[in-house]
Coordinates of C-alpha atoms (C1' of nucleotides) and ligand atoms in Angstrom, one line a residue:
Chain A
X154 CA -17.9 -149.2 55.1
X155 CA -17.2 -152.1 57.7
X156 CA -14.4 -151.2 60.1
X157 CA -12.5 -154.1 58.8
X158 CA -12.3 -152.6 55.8
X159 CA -11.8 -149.1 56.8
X160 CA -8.2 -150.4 59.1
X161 CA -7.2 -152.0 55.7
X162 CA -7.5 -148.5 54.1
X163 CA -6.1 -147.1 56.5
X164 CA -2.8 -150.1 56.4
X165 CA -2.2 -149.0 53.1
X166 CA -2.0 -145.7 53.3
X167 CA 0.2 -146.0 56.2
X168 CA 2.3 -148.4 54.3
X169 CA 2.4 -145.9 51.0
X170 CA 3.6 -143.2 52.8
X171 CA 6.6 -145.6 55.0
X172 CA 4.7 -145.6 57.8
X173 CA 4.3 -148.8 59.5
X174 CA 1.0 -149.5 60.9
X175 CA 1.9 -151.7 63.7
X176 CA -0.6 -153.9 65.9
X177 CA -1.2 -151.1 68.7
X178 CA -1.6 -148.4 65.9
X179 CA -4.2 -150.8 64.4
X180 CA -6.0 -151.4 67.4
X181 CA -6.6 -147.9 68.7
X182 CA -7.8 -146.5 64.9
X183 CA -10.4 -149.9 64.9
X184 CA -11.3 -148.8 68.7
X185 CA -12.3 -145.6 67.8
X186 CA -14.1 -146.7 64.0
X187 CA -16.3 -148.8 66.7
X188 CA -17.6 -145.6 68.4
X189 CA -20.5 -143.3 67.1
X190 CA -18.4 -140.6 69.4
X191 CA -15.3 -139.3 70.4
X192 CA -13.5 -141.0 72.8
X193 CA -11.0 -139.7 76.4
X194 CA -7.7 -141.0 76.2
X195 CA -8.2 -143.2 79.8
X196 CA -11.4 -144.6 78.1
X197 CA -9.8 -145.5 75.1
X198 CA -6.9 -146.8 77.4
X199 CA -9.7 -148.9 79.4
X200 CA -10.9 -150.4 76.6
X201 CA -7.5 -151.0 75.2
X202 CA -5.9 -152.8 78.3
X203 CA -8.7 -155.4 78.0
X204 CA -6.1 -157.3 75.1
X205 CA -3.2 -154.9 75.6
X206 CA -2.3 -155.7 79.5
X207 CA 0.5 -153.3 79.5
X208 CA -0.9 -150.5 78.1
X209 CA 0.0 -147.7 79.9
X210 CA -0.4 -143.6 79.3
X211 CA 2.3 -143.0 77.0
X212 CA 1.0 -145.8 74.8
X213 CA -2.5 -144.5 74.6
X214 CA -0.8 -140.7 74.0
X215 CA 2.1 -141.8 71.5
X216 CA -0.2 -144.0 69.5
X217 CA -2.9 -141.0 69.1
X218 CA 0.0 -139.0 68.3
X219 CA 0.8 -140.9 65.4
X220 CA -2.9 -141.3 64.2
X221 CA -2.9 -137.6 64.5
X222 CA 0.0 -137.1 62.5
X223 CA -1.4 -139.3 59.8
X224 CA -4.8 -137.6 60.0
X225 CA -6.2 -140.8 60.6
X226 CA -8.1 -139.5 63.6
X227 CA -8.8 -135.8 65.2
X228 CA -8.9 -134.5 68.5
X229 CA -12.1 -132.5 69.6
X230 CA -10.8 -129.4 71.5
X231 CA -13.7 -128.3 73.3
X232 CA -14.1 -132.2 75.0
X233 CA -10.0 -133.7 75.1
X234 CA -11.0 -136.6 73.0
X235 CA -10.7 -138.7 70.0
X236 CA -12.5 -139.2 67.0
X237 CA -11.4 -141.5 63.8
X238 CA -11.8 -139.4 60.7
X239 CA -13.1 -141.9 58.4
X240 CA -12.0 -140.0 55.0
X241 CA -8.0 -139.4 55.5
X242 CA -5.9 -138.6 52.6
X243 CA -8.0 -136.2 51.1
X244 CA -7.0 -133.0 53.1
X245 CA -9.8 -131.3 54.4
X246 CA -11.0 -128.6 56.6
X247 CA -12.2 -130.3 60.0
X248 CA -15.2 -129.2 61.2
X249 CA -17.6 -131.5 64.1
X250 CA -21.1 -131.2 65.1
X251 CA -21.0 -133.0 68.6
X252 CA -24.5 -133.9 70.2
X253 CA -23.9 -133.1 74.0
X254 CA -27.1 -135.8 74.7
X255 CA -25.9 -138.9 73.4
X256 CA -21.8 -138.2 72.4
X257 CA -22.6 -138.3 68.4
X258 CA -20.1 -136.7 66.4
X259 CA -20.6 -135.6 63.3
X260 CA -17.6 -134.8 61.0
X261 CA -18.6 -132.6 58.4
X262 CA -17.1 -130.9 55.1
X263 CA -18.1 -127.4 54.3
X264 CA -16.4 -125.9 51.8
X265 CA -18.7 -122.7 52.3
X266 CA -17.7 -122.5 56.2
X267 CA -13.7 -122.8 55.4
X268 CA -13.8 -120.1 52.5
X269 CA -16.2 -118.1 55.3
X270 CA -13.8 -118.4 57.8
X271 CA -10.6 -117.8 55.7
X272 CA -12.0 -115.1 53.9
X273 CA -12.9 -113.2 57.3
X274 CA -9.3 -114.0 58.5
X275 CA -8.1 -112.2 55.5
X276 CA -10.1 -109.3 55.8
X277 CA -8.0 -109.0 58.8
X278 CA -4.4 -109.8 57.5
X279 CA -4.9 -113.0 58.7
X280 CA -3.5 -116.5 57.3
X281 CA -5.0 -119.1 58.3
X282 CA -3.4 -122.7 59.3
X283 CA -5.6 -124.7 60.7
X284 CA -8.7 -124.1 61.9
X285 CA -11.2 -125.3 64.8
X286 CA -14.7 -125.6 64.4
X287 CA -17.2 -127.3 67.4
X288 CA -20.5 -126.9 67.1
X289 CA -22.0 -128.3 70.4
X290 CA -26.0 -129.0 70.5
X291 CA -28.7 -131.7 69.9
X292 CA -28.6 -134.0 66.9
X293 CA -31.5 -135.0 65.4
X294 CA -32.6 -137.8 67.4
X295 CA -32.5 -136.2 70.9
X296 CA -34.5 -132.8 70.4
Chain B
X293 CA -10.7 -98.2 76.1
X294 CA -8.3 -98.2 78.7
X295 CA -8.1 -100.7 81.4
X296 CA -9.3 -99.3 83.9
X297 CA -12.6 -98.2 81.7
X298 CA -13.4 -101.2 81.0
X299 CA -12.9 -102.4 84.4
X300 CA -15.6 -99.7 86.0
X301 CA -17.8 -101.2 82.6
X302 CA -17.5 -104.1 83.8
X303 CA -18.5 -103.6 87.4
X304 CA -21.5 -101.9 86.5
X305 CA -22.2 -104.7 84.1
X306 CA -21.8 -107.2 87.1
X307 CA -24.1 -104.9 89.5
X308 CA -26.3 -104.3 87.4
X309 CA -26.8 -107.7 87.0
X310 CA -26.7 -108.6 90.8
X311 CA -23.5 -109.7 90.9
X312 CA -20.1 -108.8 93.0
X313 CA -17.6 -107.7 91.1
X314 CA -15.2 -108.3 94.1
X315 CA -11.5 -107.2 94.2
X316 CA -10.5 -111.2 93.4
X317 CA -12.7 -111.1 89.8
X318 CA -11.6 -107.3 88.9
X319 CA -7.8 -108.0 89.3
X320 CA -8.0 -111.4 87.2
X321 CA -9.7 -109.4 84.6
X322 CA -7.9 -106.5 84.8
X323 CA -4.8 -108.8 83.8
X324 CA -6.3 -110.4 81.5
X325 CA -7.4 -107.3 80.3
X326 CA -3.3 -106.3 80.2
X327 CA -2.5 -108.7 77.8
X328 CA -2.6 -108.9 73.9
X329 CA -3.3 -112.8 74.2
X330 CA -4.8 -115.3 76.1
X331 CA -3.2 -116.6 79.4
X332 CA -3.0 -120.3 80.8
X333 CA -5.1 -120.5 84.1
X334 CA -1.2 -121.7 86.1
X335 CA 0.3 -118.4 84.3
X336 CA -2.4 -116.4 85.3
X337 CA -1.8 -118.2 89.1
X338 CA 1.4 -116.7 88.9
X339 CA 0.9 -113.2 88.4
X340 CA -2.3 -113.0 91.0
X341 CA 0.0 -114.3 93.3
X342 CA 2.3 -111.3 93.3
X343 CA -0.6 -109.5 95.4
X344 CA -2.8 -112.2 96.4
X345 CA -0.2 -114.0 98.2
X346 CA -2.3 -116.8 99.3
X347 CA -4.1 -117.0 95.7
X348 CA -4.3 -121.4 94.6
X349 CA -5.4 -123.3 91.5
X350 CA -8.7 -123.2 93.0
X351 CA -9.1 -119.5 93.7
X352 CA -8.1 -119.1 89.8
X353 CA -10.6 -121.4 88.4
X354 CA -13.3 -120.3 90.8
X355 CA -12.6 -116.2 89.3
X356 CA -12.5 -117.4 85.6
X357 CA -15.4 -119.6 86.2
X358 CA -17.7 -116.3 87.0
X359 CA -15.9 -114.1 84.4
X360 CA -16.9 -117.0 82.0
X361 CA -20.4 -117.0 83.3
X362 CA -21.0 -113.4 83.0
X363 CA -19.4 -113.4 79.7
X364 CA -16.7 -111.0 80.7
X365 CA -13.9 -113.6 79.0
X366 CA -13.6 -116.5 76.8
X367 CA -12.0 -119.5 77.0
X368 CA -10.0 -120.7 73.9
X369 CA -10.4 -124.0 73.6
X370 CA -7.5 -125.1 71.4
X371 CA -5.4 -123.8 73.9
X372 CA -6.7 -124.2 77.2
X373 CA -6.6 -120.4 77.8
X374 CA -8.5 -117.5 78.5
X375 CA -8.7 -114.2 77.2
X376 CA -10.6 -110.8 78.1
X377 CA -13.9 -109.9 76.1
X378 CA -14.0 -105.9 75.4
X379 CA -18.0 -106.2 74.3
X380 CA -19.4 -108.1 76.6
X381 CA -23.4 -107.8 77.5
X382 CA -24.3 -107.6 73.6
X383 CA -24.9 -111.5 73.3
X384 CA -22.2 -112.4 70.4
X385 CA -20.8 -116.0 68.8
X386 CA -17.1 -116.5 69.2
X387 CA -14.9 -116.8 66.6
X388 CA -10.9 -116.4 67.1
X389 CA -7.9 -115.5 65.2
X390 CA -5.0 -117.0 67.1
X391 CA -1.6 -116.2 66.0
X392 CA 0.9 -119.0 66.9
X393 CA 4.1 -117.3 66.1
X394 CA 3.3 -114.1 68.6
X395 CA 0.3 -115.5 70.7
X396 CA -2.1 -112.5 69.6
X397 CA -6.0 -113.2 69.6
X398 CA -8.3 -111.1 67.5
X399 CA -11.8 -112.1 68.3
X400 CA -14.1 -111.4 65.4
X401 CA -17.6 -112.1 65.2
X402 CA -18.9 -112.8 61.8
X403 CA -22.5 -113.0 61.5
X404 CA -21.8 -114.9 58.4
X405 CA -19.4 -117.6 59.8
X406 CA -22.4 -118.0 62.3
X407 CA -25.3 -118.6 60.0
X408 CA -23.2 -120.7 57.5
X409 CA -22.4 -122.8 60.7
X410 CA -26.0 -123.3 61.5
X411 CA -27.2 -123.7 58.4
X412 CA -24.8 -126.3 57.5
X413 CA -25.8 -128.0 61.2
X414 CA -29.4 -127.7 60.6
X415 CA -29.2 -129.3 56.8
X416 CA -28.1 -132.7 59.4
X417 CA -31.0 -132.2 61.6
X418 CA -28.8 -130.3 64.5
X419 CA -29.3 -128.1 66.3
X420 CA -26.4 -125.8 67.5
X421 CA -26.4 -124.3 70.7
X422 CA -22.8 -123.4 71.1
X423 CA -20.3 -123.1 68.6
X424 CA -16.6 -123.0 68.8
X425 CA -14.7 -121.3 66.4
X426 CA -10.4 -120.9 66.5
X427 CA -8.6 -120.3 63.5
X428 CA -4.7 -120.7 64.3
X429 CA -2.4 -119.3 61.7
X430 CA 0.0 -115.8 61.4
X431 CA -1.1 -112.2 62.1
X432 CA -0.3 -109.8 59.7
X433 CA 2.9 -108.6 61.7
X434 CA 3.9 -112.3 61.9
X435 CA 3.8 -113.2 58.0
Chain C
dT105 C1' 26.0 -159.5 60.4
dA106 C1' 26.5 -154.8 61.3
dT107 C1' 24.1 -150.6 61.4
dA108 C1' 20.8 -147.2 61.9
dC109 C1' 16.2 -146.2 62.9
dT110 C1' 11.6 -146.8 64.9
dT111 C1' 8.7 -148.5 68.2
dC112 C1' 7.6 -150.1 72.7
dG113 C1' 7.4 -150.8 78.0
dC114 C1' 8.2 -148.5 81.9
dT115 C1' 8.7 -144.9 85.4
dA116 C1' 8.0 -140.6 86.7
dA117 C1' 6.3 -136.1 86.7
dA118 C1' 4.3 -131.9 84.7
dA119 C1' 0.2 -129.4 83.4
dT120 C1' -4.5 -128.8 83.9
dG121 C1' -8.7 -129.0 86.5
dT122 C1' -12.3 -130.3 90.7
dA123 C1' -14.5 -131.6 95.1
dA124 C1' -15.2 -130.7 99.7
dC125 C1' -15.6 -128.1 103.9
dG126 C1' -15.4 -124.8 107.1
dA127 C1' -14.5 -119.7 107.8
dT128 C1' -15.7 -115.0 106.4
dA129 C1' -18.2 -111.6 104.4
dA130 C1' -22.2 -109.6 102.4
dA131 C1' -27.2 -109.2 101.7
dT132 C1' -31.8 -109.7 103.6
dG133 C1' -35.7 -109.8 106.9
dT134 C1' -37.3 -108.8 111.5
Chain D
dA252 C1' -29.3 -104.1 116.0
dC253 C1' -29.8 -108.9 115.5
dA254 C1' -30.6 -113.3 113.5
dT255 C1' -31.0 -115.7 109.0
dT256 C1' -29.6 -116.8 104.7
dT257 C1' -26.6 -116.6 100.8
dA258 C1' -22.3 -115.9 98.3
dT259 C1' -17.5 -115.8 98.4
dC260 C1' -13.0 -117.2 100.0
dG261 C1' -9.0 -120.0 102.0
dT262 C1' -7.4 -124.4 102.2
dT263 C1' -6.5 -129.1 101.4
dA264 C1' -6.6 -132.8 98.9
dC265 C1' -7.3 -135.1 94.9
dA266 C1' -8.6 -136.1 89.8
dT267 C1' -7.6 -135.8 85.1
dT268 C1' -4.9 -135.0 81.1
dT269 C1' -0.5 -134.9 79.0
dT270 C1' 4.6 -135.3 78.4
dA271 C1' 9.7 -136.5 79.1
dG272 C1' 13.3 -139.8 79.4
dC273 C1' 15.5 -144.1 79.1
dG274 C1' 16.8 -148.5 77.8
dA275 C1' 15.0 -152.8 75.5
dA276 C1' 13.1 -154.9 71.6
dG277 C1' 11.8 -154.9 67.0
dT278 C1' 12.5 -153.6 61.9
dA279 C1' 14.7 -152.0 57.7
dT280 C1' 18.8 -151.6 55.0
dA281 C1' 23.2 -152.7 53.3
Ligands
ZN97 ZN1 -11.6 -136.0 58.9
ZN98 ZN1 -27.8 -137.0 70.2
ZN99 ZN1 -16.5 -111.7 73.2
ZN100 ZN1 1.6 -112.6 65.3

DNA sequence: TATACTTCGCTAAAATGTAACGATAAATGT
DNA sequence: ACATTTATCGTTACATTTTAGCGAAGTATA
């Protein structure tokens, strides 16, 4: 899907929900739909300065923030940085496969690996929220 | 085990692996060691320096950085913290159960979690070489 | 318009993490 | 014992990542 598209999706279900998807909010999500990778914060506030001259920290942060809330990106843990998600609404268990050669991450859905997970948790009394799941290595194209 | 067993463990561990296990590296595990959770690198500052008077951010990275090495903690990274490994040596995966509500980590290691994980990563072509696994949510005592 | 609410620009600072360098201290070879 | 090498430590300074606070500007709602 073209990212053009994708922000459109994304406008909408912003809109549905009373959010409002303001210029800056579009800007960053289309930022990151150009990427194959995750992006740092004060990358993605490089690259946003170029047509936002007074983009500062605090934009860069509250805007992710937002995103996040929305679940129209995630964060990678393991490397502080951004990646859009590119199928928001459905809820789903978020689970990357980052190539630590060229950047590419992979979001991936595996039912198995959630029901795995949980299912371990519970054999320790343990409910589970919200889980983390980075698999660093090589993808395909760089072994 | 008690503390102080696992201590002397690890020390022989380190030895016999060529390795000082100097007073710095022992006391930073030993307190990690001493607590049920994992510990922010500036909390763990903190503490050292109520005997190592003269301990700095660097002299705290520089200890966890060899304890990570040698496998003797982990570092969680959801939370940018580290927390004491009782089995090290026996090369595992690490999985966490995090519990937000009292700070608890159970590490688990479920061979299962860790094949479905690179199953899953190899049906895309990748390769995993490490994995990252947190589950946040409520221990049993927290529910 | 009046009102409440959200977003934004700005400043500052907190929290987290590193680089660099010389001084000690320990291991090694003679 | 002595010199040589290596690892660790103390110290300083800095880099990176993230958040708090405040008032101005924008937006929805009545
Ligand atoms: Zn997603
Ligand atoms: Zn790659
Ligand atoms: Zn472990
Ligand atoms: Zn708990």
């Amino acid at each position: 899907m073209s990212i053009g598209s994708q922000v459109e999706k994304a406008r909408q279900y912003c809109e549905q929900k009373g959010a409002r998807f303001t210029h800056l909010r579009e800007t960053v999500y289309a930022l990151l739909l150009d990427k194959e990778g995750a992006v740092g914060a004060y990358d993605l506030l490089d690259t946003l300065k170029e047509t936002e001259t007074n983009a500062k920290p605090a934009t860069v942060y509250r805007t992710l923030d937002f995103l996040l809330e929305f679940g129209l990106i995630h964060r990678l843990e393991s490397t502080n940085a951004f990646v859009a998600c590119h199928h928001f609404g459905c809820s789903h268990p978020v689970q990357f496969l980052i190539c630590d050669k060229c950047g590419l991450v992979k979001e991936i859905q595996s039912e198995g690996l959630q029901d795995t997970l949980v299912k371990q948790a519970e054999s320790y009394g343990f409910q589970v929220s919200k889980q983390t799941i980075e698999a660093h290595g090589l993808c395909s194209a760089c072994q």
